[in-house]
mmCIF file of C-alpha atoms in Angstrom:
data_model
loop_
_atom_site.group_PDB
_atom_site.id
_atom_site.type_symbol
_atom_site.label_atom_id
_atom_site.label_comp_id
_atom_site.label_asym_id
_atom_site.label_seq_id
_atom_site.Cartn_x
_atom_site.Cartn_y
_atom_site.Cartn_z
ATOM 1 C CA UNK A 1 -16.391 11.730 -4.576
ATOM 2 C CA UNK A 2 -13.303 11.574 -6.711
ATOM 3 C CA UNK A 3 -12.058 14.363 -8.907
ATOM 4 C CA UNK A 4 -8.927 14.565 -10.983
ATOM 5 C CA UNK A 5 -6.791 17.432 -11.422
ATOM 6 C CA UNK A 6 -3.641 18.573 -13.547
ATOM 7 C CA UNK A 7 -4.607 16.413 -16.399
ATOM 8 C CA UNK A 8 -3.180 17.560 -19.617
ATOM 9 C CA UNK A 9 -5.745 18.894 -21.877
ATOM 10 C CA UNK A 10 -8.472 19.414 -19.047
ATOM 11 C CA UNK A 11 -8.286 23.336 -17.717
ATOM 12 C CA UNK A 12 -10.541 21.836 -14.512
ATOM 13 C CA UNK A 13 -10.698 19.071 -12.422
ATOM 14 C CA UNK A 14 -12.615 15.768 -13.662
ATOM 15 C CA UNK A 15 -14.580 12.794 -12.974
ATOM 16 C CA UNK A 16 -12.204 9.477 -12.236
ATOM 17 C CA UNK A 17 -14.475 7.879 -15.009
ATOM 18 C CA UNK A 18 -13.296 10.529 -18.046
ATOM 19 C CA UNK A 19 -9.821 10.653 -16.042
ATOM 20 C CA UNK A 20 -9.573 7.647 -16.533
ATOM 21 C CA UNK A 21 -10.297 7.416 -19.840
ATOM 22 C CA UNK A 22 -7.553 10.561 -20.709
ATOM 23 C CA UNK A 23 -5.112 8.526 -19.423
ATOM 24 C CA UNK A 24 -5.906 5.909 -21.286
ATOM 25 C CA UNK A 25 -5.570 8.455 -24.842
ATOM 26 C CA UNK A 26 -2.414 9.558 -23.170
ATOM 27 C CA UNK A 27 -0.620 6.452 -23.307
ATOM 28 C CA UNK A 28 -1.061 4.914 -19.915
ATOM 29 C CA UNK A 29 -1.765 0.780 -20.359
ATOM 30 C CA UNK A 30 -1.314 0.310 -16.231
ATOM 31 C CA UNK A 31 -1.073 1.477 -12.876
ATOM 32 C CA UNK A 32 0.968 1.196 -9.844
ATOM 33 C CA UNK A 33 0.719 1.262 -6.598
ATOM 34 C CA UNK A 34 3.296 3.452 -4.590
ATOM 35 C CA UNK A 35 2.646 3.236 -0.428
ATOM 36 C CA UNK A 36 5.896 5.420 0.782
ATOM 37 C CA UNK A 37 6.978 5.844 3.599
ATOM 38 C CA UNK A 38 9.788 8.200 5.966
ATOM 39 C CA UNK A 39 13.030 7.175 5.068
ATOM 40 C CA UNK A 40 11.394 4.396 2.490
ATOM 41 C CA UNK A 41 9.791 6.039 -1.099
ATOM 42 C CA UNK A 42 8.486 2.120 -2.076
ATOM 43 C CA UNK A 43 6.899 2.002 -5.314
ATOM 44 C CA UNK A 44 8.400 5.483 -6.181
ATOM 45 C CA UNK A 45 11.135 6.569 -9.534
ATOM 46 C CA UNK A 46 11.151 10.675 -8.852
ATOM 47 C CA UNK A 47 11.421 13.233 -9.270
ATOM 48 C CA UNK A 48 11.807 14.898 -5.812
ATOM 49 C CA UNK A 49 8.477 16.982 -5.885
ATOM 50 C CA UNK A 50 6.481 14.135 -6.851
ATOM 51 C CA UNK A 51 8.026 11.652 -4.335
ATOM 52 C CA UNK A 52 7.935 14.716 -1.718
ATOM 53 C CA UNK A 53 3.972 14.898 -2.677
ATOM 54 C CA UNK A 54 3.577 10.932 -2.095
ATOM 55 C CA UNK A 55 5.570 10.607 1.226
ATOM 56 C CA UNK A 56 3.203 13.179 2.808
ATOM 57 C CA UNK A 57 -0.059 11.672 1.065
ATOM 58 C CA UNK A 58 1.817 8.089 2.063
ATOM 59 C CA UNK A 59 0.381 6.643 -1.153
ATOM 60 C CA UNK A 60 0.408 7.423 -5.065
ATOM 61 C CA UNK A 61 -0.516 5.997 -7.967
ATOM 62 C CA UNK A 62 2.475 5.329 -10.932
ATOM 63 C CA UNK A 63 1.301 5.498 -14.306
ATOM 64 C CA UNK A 64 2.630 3.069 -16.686
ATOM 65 C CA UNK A 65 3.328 3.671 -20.591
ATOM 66 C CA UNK A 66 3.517 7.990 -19.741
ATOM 67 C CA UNK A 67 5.399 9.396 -17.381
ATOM 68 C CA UNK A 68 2.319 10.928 -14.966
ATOM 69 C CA UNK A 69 1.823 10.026 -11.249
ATOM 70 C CA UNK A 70 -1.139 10.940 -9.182
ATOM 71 C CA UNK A 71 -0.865 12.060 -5.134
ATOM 72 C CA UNK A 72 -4.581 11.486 -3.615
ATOM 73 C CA UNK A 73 -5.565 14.371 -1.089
ATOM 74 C CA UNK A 74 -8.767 13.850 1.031
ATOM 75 C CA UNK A 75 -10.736 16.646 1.985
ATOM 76 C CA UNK A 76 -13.813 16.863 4.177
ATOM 77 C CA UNK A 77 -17.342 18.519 2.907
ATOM 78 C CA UNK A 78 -20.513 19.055 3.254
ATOM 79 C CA UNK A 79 -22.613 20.591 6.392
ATOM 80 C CA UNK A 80 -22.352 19.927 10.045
ATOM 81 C CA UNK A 81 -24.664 16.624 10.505
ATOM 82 C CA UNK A 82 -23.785 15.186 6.583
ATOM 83 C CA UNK A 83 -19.844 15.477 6.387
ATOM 84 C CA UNK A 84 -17.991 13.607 3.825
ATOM 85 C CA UNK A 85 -14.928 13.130 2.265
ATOM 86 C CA UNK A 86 -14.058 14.008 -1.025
ATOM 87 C CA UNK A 87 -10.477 12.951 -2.879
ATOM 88 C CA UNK A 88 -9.001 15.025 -5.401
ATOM 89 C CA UNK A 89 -6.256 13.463 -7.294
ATOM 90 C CA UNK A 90 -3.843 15.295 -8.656
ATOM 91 C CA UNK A 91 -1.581 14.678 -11.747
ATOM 92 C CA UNK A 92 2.264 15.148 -11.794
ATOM 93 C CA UNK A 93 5.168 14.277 -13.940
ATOM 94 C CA UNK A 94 7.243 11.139 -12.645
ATOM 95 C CA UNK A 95 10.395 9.851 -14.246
ATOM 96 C CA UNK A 96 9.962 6.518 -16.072
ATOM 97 C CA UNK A 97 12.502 4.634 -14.226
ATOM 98 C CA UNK A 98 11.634 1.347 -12.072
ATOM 99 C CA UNK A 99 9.803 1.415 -9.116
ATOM 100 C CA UNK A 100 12.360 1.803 -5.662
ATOM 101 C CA UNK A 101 12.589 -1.339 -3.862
ATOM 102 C CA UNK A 102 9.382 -3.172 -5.132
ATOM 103 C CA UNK A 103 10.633 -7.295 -4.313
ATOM 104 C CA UNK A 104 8.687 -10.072 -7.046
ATOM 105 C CA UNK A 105 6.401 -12.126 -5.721
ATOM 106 C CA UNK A 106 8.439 -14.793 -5.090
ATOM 107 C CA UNK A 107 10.482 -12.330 -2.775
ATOM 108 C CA UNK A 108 8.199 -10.912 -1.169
ATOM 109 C CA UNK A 109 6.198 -14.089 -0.316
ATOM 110 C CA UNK A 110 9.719 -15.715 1.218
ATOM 111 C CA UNK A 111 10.458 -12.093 2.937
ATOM 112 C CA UNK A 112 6.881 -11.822 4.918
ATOM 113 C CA UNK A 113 7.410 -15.698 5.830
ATOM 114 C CA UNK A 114 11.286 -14.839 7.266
ATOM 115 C CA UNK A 115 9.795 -11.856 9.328
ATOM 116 C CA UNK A 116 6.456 -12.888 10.368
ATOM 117 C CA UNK A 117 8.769 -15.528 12.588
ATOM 118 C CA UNK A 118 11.490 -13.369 13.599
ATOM 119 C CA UNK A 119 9.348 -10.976 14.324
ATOM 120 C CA UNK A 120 6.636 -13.378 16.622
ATOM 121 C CA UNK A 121 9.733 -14.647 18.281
ATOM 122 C CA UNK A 122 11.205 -11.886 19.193
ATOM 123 C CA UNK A 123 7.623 -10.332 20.829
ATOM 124 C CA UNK A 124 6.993 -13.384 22.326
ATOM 125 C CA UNK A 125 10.368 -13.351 24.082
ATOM 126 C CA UNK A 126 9.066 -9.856 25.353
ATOM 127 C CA UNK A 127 5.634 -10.517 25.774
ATOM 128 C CA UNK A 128 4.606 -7.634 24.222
ATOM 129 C CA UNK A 129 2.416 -8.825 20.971
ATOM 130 C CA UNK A 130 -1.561 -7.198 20.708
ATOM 131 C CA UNK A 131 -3.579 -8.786 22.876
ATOM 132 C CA UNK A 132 -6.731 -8.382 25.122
ATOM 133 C CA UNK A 133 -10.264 -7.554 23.737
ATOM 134 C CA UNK A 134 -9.475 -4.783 21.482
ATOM 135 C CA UNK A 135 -7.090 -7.044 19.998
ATOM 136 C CA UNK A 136 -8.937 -10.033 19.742
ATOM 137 C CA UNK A 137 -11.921 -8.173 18.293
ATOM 138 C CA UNK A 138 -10.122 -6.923 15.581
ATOM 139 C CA UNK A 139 -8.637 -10.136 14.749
ATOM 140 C CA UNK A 140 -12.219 -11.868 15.029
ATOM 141 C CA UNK A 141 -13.562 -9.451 12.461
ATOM 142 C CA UNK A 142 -10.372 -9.724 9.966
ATOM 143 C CA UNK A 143 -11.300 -13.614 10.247
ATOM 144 C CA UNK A 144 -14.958 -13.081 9.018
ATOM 145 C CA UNK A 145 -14.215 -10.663 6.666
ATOM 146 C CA UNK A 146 -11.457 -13.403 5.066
ATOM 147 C CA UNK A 147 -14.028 -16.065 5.516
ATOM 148 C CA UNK A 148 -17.364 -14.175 3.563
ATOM 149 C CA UNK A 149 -14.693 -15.234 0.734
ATOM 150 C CA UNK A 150 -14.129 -11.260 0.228
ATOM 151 C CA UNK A 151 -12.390 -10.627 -3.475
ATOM 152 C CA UNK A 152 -8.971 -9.526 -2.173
ATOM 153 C CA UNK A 153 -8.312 -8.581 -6.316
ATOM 154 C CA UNK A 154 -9.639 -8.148 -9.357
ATOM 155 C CA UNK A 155 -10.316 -11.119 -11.762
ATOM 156 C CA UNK A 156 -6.672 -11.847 -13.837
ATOM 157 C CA UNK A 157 -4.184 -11.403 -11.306
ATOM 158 C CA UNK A 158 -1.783 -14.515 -10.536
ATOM 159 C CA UNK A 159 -2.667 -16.538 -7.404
ATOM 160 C CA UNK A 160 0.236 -15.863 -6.300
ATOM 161 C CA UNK A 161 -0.734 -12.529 -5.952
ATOM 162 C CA UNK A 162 -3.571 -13.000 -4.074
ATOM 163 C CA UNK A 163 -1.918 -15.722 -1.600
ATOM 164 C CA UNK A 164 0.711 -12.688 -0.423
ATOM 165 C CA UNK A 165 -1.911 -10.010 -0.269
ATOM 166 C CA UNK A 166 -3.910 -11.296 2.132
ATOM 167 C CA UNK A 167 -0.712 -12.544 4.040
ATOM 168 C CA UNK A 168 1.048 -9.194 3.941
ATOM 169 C CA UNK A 169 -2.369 -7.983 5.108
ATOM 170 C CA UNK A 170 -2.556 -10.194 8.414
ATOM 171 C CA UNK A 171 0.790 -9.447 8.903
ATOM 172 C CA UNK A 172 -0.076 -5.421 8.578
ATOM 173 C CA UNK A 173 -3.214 -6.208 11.254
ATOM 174 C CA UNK A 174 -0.125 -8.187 13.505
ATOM 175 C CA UNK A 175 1.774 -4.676 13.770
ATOM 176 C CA UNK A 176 -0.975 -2.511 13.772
ATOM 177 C CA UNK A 177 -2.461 -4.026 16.988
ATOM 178 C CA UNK A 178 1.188 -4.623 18.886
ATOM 179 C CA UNK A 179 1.737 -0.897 18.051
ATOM 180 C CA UNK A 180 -1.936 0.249 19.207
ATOM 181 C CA UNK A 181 -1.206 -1.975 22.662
ATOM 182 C CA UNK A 182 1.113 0.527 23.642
ATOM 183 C CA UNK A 183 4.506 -1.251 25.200
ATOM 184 C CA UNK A 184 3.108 -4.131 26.213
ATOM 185 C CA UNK A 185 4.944 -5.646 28.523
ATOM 186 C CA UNK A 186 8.137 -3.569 27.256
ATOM 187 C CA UNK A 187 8.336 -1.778 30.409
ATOM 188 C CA UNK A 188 11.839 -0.981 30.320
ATOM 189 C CA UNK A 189 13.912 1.336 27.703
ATOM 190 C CA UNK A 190 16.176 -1.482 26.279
ATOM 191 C CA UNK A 191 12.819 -3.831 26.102
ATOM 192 C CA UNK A 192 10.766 -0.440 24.341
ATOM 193 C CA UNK A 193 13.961 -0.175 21.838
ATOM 194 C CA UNK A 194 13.498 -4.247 21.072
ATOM 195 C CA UNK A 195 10.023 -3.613 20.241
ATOM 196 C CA UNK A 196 10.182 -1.050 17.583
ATOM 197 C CA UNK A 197 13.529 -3.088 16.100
ATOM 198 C CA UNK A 198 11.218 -6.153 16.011
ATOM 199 C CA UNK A 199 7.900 -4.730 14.660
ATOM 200 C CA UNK A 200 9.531 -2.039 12.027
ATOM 201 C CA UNK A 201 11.034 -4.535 9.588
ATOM 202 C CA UNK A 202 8.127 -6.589 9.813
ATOM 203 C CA UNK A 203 5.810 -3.505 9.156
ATOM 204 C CA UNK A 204 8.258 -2.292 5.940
ATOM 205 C CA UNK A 205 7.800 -6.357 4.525
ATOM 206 C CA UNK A 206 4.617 -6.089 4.421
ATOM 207 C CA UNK A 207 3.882 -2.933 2.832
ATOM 208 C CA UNK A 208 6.643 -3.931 -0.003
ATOM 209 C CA UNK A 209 4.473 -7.434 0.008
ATOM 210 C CA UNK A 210 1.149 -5.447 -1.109
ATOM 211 C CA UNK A 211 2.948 -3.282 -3.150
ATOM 212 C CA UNK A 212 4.872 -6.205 -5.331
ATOM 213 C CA UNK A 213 0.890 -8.006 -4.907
ATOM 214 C CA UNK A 214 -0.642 -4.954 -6.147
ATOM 215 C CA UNK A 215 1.312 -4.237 -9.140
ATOM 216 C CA UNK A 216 2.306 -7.910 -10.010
ATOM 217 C CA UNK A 217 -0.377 -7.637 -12.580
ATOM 218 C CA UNK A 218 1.222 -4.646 -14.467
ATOM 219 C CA UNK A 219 4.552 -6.513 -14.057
ATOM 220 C CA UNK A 220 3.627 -9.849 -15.626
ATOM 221 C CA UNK A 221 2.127 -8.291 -18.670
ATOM 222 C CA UNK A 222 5.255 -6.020 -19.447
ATOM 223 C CA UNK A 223 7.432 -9.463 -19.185
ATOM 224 C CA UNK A 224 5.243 -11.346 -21.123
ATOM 225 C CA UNK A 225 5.295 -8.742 -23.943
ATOM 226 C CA UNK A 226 9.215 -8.229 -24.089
#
């Protein structure tokens, strides 16, 4: 369940359906996708409490045409036996500046190319990339989900769009299953440090590849009405 909260004109939180809709009366013609980060507020303009609010939630949504954000926070409900979660988004003001550090497509497709080989050299060289059945499972099970044709996003976005998406989101399974294999073969402290050097710039591409994928849409129609 998803319920909205803070909107103006609504003393109590709402559906996401009429939510939706009051943004719409509000002004809002888009949204965007923020996916922060310590140290990294991607996809974020201010002002301090909001991006304080998104760096802890590590997502947010950006309005675009008002200046409102919304910070998801998941709760869990219901009895012992029949627990569920339940989101409540909730609306803040945001400063209508452009997003920090969101790369165009074009960028971002080049960047996730550049690090996707540093990155599998350098883990190579210390023979520390995920591997083993855990590994291989989850790779196995990104390939079928990819290959049931699954609708990465919605209708009208640019191919483009859809081409780094899905790369920025093997790359994101690459990290994720070197970090969860624990050091690897990094078995000493200089080897450990040349891990983490390797797999965090890697891991910050990609999550500035889905954001610029996400919110190319919003992007391309604000150029093409200027």
């Amino acid at each position: 369940m998803h319920r909205v909260e803070g909107l103006p004109g609504e003393s109590a939180p709402v559906g996401l359906t009429l939510a939706l809709g009051r943004l719409r009366t509000l002004g809002v013609t888009g949204l965007r996708v923020a996916l922060p980060a310590p140290g990294h507020p991607l996809g974020l303009s201010g002002p301090p409490e909001f991006n304080a609010r998104a760096l802890e939630a590590e997502e947010a949504v950006v309005c675009h045409g008002a200046a409102f954000g919304l910070v998801p926070q998941v709760y869990e409900a219901g009895p012992q036996g029949d627990v569920h979660a339940e989101v409540v988004w909730h609306v803040l003001p945001v400063r209508e500046a452009p997003p920090a550090d969101v790369p165009s497509l074009g960028e971002a497709e080049r960047e996730l190319a550049e690090a996707l080989r540093d990155a599998t050299e350098v883990l190579s060289k210390l023979d520390v990339a995920g591997s083993g059945p855990v590994a291989e499972a989850a790779i196995d099970a990104y390939r079928a989900r990819a290959e049931r044709g699954r609708e990465v996003l919605a209708p009208g976005y640019p191919p483009r769009a859809v081409r780094v998406l899905e790369l920025a989101q093997r790359v994101g399974l690459l990290v994720s299953l070197a970090y969860g294999n624990g050091h690897g073969g990094a078995v000493s402290a200089s080897e450990m440090a040349a891990r983490g050097a390797a797999l965090r710039p890697v891991e910050r591409t990609a999550r500035r590849a889905q954001v610029a994928a996400y919110n190319s849409f919003v992007e391309e129609r604000e150029r093409g009405m200027r």
